[in-house]
PDB file of C-alpha atoms in Angstrom:
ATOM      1  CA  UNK A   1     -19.914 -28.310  31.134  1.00  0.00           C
ATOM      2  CA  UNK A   2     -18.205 -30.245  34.017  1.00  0.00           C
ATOM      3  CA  UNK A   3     -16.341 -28.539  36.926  1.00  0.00           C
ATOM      4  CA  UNK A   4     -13.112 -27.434  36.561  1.00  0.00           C
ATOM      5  CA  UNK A   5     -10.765 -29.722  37.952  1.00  0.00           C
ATOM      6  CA  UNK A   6      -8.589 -28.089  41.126  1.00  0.00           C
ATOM      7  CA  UNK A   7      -5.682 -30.664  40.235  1.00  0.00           C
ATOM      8  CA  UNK A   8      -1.791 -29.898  41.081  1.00  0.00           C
ATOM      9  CA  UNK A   9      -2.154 -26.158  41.125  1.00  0.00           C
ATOM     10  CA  UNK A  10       0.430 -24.565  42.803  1.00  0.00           C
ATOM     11  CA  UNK A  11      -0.353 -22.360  45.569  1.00  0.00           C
ATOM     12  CA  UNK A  12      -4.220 -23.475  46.117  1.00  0.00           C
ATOM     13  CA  UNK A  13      -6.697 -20.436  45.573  1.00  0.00           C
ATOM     14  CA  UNK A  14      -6.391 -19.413  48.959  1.00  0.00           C
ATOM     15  CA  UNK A  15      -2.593 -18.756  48.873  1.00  0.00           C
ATOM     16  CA  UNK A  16      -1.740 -16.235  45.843  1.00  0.00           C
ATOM     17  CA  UNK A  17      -1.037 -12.735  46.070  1.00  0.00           C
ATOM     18  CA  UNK A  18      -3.745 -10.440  43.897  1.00  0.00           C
ATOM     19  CA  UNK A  19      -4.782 -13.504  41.602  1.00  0.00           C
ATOM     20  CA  UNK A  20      -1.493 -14.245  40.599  1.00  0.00           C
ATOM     21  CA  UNK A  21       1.130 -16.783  41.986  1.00  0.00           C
ATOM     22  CA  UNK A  22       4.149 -15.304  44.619  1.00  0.00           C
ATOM     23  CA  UNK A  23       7.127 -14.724  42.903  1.00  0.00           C
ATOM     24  CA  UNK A  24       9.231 -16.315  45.015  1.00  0.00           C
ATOM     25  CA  UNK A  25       7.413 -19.782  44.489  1.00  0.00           C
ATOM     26  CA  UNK A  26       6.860 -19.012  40.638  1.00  0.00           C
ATOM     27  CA  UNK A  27      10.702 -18.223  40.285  1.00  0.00           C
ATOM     28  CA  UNK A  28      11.705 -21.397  41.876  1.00  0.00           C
ATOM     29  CA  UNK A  29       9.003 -22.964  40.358  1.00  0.00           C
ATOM     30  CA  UNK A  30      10.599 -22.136  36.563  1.00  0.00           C
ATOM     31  CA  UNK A  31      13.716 -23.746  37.929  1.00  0.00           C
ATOM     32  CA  UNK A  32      11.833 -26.677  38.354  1.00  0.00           C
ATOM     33  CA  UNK A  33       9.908 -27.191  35.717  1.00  0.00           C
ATOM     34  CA  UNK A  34      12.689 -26.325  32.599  1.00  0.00           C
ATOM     35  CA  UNK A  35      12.727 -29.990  32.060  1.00  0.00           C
ATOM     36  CA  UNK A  36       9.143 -31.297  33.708  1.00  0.00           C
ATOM     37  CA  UNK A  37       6.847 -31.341  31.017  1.00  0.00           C
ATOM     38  CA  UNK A  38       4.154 -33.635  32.717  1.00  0.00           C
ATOM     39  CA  UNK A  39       1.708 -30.657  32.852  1.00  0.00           C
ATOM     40  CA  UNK A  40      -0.007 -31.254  29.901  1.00  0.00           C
ATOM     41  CA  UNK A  41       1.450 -33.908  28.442  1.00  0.00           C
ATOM     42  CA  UNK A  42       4.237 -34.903  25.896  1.00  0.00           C
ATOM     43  CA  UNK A  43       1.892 -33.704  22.927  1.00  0.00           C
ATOM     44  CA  UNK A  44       0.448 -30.066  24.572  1.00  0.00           C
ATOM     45  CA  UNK A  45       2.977 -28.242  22.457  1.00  0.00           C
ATOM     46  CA  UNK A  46       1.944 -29.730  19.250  1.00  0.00           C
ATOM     47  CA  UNK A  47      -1.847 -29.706  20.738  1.00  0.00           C
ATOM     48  CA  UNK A  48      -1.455 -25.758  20.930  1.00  0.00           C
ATOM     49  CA  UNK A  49       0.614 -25.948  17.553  1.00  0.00           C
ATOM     50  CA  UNK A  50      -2.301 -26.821  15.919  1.00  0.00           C
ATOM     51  CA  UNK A  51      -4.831 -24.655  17.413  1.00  0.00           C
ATOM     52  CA  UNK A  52      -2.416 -21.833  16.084  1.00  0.00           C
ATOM     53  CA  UNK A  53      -2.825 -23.553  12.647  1.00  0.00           C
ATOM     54  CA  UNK A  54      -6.523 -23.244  13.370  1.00  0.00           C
ATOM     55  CA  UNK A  55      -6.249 -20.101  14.209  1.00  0.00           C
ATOM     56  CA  UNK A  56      -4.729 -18.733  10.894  1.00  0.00           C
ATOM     57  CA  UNK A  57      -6.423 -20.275   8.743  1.00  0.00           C
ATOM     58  CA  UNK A  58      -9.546 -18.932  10.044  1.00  0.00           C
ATOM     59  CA  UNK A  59      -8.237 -15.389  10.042  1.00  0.00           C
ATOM     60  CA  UNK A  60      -8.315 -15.655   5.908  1.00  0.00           C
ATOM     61  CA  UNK A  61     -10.574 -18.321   5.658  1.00  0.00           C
ATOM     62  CA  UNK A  62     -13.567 -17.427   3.654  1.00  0.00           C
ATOM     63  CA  UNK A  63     -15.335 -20.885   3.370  1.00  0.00           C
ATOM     64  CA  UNK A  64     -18.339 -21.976   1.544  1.00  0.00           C
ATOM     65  CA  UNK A  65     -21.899 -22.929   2.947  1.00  0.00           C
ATOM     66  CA  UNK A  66     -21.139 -26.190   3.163  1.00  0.00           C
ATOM     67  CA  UNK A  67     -17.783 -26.471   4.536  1.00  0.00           C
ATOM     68  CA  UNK A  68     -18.879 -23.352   7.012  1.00  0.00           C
ATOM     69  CA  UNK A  69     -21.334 -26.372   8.191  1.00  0.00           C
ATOM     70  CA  UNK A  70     -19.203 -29.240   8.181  1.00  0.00           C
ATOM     71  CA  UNK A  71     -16.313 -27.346   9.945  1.00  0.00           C
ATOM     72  CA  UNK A  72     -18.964 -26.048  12.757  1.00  0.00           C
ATOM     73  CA  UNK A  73     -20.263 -29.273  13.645  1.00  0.00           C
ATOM     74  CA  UNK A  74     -16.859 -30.616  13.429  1.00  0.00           C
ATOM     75  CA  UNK A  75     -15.511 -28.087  15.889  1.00  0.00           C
ATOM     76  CA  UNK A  76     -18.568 -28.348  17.821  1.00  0.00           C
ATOM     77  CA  UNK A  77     -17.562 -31.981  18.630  1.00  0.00           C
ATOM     78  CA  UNK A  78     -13.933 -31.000  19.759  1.00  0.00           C
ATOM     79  CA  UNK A  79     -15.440 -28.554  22.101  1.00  0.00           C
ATOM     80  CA  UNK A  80     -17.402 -30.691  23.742  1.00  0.00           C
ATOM     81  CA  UNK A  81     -14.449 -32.959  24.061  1.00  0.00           C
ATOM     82  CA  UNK A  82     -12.504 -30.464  25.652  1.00  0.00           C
ATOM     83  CA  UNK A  83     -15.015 -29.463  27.890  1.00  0.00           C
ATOM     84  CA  UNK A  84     -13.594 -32.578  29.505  1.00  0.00           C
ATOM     85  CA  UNK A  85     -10.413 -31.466  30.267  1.00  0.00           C
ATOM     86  CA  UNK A  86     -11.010 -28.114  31.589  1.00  0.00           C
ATOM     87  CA  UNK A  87      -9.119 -27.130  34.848  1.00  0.00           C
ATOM     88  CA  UNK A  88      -9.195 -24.226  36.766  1.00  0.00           C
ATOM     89  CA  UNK A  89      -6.544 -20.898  35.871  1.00  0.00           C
ATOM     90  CA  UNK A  90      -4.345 -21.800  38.695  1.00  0.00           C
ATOM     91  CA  UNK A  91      -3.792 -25.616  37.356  1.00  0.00           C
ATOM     92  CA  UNK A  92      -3.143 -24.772  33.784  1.00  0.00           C
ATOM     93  CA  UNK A  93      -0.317 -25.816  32.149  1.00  0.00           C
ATOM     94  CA  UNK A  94       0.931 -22.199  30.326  1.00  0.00           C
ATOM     95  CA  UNK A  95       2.332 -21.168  33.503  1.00  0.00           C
ATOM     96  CA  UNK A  96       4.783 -23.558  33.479  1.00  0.00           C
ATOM     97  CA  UNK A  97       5.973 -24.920  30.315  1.00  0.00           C
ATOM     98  CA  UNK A  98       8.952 -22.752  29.775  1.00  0.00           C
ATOM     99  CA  UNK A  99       9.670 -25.076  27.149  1.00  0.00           C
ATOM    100  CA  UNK A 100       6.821 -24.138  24.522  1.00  0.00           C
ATOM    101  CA  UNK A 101       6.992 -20.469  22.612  1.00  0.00           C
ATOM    102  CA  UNK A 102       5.058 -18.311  25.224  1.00  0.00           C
ATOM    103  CA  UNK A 103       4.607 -20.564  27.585  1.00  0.00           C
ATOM    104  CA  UNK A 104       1.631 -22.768  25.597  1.00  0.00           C
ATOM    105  CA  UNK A 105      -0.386 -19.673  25.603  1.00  0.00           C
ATOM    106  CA  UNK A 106      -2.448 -18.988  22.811  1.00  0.00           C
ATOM    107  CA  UNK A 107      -3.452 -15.565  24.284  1.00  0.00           C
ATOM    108  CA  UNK A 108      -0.169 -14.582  23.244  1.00  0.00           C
ATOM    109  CA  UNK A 109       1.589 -13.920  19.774  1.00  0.00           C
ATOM    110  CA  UNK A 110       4.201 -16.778  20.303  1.00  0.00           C
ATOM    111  CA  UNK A 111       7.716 -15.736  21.739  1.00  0.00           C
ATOM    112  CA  UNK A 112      11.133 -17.384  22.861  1.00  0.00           C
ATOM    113  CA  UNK A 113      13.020 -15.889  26.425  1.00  0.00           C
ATOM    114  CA  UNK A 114      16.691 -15.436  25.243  1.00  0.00           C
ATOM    115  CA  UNK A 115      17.871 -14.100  28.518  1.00  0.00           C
ATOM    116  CA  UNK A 116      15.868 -12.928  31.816  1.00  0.00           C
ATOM    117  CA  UNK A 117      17.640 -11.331  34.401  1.00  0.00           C
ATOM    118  CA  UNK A 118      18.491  -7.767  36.070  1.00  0.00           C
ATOM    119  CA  UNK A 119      19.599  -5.778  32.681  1.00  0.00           C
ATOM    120  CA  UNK A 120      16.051  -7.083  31.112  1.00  0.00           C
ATOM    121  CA  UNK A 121      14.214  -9.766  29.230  1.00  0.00           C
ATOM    122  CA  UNK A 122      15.957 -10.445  25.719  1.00  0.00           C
ATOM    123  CA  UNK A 123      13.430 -12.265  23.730  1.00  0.00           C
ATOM    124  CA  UNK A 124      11.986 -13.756  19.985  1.00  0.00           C
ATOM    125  CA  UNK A 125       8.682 -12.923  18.804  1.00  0.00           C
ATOM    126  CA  UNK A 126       6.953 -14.025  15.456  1.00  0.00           C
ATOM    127  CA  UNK A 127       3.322 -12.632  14.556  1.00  0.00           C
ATOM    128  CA  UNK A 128       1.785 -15.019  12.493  1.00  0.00           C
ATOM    129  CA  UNK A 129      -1.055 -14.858  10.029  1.00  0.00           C
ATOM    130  CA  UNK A 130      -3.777 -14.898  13.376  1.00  0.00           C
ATOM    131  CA  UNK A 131      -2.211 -11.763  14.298  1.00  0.00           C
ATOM    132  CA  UNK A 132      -2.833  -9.828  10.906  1.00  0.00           C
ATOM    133  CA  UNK A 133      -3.908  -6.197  10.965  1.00  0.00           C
ATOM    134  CA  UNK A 134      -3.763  -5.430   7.673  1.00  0.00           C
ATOM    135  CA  UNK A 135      -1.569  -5.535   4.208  1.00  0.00           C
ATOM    136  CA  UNK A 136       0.669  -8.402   6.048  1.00  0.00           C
ATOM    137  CA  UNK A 137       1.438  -5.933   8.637  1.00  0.00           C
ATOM    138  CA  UNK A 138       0.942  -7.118  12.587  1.00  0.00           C
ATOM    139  CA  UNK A 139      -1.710  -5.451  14.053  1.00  0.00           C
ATOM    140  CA  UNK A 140      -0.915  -2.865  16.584  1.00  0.00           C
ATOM    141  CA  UNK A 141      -2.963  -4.519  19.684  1.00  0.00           C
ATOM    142  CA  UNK A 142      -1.204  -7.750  18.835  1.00  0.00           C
ATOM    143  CA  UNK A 143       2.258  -6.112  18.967  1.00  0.00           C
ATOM    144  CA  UNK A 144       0.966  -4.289  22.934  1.00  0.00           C
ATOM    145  CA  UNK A 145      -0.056  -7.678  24.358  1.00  0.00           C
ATOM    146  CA  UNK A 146       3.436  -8.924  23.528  1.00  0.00           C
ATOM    147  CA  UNK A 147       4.894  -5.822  25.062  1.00  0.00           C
ATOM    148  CA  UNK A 148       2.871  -6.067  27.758  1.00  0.00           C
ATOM    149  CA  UNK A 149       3.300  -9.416  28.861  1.00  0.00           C
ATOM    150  CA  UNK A 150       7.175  -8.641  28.856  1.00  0.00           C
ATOM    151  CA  UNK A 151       7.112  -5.864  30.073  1.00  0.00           C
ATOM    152  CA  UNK A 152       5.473  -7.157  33.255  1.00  0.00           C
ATOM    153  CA  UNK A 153       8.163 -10.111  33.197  1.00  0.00           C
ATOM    154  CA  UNK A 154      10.861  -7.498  32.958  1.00  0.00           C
ATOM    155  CA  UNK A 155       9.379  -5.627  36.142  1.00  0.00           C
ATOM    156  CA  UNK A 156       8.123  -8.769  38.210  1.00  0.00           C
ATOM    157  CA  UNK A 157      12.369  -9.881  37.648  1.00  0.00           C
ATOM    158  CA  UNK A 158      13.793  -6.374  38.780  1.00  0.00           C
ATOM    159  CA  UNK A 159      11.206  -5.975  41.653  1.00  0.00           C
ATOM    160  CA  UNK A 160      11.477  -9.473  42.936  1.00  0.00           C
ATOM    161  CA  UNK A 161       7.543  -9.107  43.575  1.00  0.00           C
ATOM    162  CA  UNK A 162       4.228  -9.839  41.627  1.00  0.00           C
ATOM    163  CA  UNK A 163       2.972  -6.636  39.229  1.00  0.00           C
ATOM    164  CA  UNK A 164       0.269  -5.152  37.354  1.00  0.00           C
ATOM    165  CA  UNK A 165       0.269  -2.821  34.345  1.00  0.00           C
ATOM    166  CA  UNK A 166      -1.115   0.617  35.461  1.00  0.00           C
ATOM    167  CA  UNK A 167       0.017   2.185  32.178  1.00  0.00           C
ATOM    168  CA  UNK A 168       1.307   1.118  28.264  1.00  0.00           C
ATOM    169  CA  UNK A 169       2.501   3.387  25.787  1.00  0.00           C
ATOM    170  CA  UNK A 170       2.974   2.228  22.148  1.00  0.00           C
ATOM    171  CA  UNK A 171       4.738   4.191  19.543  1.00  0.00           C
ATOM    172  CA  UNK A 172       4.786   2.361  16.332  1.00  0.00           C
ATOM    173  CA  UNK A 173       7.676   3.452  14.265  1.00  0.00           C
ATOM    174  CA  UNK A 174       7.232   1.309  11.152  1.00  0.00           C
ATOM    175  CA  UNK A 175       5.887  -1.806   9.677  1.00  0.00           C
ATOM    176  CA  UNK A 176       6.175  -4.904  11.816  1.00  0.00           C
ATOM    177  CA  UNK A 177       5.931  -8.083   9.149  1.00  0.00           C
ATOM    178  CA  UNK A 178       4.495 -11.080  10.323  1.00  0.00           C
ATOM    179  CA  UNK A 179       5.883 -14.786  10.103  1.00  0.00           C
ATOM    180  CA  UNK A 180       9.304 -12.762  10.615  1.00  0.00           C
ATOM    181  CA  UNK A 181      11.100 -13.736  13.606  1.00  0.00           C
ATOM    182  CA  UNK A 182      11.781 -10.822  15.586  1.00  0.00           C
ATOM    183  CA  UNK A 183      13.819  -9.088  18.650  1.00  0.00           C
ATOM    184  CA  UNK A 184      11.953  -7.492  21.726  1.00  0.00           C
ATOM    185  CA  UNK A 185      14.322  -6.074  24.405  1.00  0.00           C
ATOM    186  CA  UNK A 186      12.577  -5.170  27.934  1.00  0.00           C
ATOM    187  CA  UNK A 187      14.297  -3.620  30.376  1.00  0.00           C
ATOM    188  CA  UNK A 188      13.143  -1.622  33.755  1.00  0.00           C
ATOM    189  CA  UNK A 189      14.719   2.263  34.063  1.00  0.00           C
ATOM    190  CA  UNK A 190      14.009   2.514  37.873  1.00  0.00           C
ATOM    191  CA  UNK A 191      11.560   1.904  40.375  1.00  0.00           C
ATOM    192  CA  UNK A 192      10.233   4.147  43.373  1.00  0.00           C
ATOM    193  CA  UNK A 193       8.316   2.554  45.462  1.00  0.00           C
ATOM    194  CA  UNK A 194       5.798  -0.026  44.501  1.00  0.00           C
ATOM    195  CA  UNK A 195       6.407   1.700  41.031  1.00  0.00           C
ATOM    196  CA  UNK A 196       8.177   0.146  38.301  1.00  0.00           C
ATOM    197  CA  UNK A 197       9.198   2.073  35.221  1.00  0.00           C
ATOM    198  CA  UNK A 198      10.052  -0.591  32.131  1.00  0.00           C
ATOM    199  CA  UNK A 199      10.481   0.221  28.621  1.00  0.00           C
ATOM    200  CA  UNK A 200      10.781  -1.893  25.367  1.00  0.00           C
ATOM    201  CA  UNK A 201      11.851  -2.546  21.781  1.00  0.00           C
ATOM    202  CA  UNK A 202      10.886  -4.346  18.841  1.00  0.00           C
ATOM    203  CA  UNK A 203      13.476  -4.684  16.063  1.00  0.00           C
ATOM    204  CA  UNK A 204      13.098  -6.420  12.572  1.00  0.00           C
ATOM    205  CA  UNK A 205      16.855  -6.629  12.159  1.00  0.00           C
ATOM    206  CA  UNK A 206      18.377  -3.479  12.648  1.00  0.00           C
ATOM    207  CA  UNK A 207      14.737  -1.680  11.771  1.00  0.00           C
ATOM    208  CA  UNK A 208      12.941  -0.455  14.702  1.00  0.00           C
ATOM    209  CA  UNK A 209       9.549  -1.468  14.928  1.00  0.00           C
ATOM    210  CA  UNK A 210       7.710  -0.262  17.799  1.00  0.00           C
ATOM    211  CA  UNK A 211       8.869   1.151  21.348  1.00  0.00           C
ATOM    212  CA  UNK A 212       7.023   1.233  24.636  1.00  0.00           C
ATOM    213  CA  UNK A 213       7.176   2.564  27.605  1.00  0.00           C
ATOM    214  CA  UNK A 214       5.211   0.897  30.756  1.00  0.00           C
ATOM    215  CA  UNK A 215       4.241   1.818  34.491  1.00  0.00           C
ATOM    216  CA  UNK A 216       3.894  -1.590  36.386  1.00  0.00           C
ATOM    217  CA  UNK A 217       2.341  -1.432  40.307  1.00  0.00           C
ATOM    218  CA  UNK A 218       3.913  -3.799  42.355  1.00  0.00           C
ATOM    219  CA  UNK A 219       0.817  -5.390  44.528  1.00  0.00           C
ATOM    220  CA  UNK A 220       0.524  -6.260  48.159  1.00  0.00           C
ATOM    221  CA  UNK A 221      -0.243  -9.212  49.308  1.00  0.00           C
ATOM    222  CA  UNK A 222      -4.130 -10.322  48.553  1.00  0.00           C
ATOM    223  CA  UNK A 223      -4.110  -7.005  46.156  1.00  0.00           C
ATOM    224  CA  UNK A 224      -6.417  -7.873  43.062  1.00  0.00           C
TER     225      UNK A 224
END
């Protein structure tokens, strides 16, 4: 496997605050990039488009001998071609393209920001087949890692500072469909100290979905 590639990134590894970029320069960096797509290329949304497609089609897949062999040596191949393109975490291009559904990253059921500021993050998530659970429901850890990443937006906005989850409470109030565009609301309640209080919705409609309630830290400088 080569070495990752140092590139662009934005600050170097020697300038971030607890692994993660500052806020200040990853606010102004959004500004910036809403209409630069050079990090990854004109075709990075439709290459993470169809790992997606990959994705769920393998989750109900149920292939036979020989296809099982065919499609391993095939993906085999495309690994090893991507083994050529691999960059480091800090020159990746999910941090920045605010103009893909979750920022290009697959880690994450894929969602579009509606509105980020003070009263919250207003925002559209769909689970797709990848993120089945079970009788075309979502499953439940799918449903917290969308919460959570939110939830930290929502608290990184109303602190003005990098955070880290502490604490995530799900309460799962009914079915949550998947390939259903949905609503998630995340807001913060208060903050004392370096403690920041967020809570969240998911609506299908007017049908509440799930709820959660969060505990964010906000970290010091160099803090892991």
């Amino acid at each position: 496997m080569n070495e990752p590639q140092t590139g662009d990134a934005l600050p170097s590894k020697e300038h971030h605050e607890g692994g993660f970029r500052p806020m200040p320069e990853l606010i102004a960096a959004h500004e910036a990039a809403k209409d630069d797509i050079s990090r990854g290329g004109p075709h990075y949304g439709q290459f993470i488009e169809q790992v997606r497609g990959l994705m769920d089609r393998v989750r109900l897949a149920s292939p036979s001998d020989d296809l099982a062999v065919e499609a391993i040596g095939l993906l085999k191949q495309l690994n090893d071609k991507l083994d050529d393109a691999l960059v480091d975490e800090w020159s990746t291009p999910n941090w920045t393209r605010f103009d893909l559904p979750a920022r290009g990253n697959i880690t994450l059921p894929p969602f579009v920001i509606d509105h980020v500021g003070e009263r919250g993050v207003d925002a559209r998530v769909t689970f797709r087949t990848y993120h089945l659970g079970g009788n075309t429901a979502a499953h439940g850890g799918q449903i917290a890692i969308a919460f959570d990443d939110l939830l930290g937006m929502a608290a990184a906005v109303h602190a003005g500072a990098v955070t880290r989850t502490a604490s995530l409470t799900v309460d799962y109030r009914s079915i949550t469909p998947l390939n259903t565009e949905l609503k998630v609301r995340t807001w913060a309640e208060r903050q004392e100290g370096r403690k920041v209080y967020v809570r969240a919705t998911l609506h299908d409609g007017e049908r509440l979905c799930a709820e959660a309630n969060g505990l964010f830290i906000v970290l010091k400088p160099g803090q892991p």
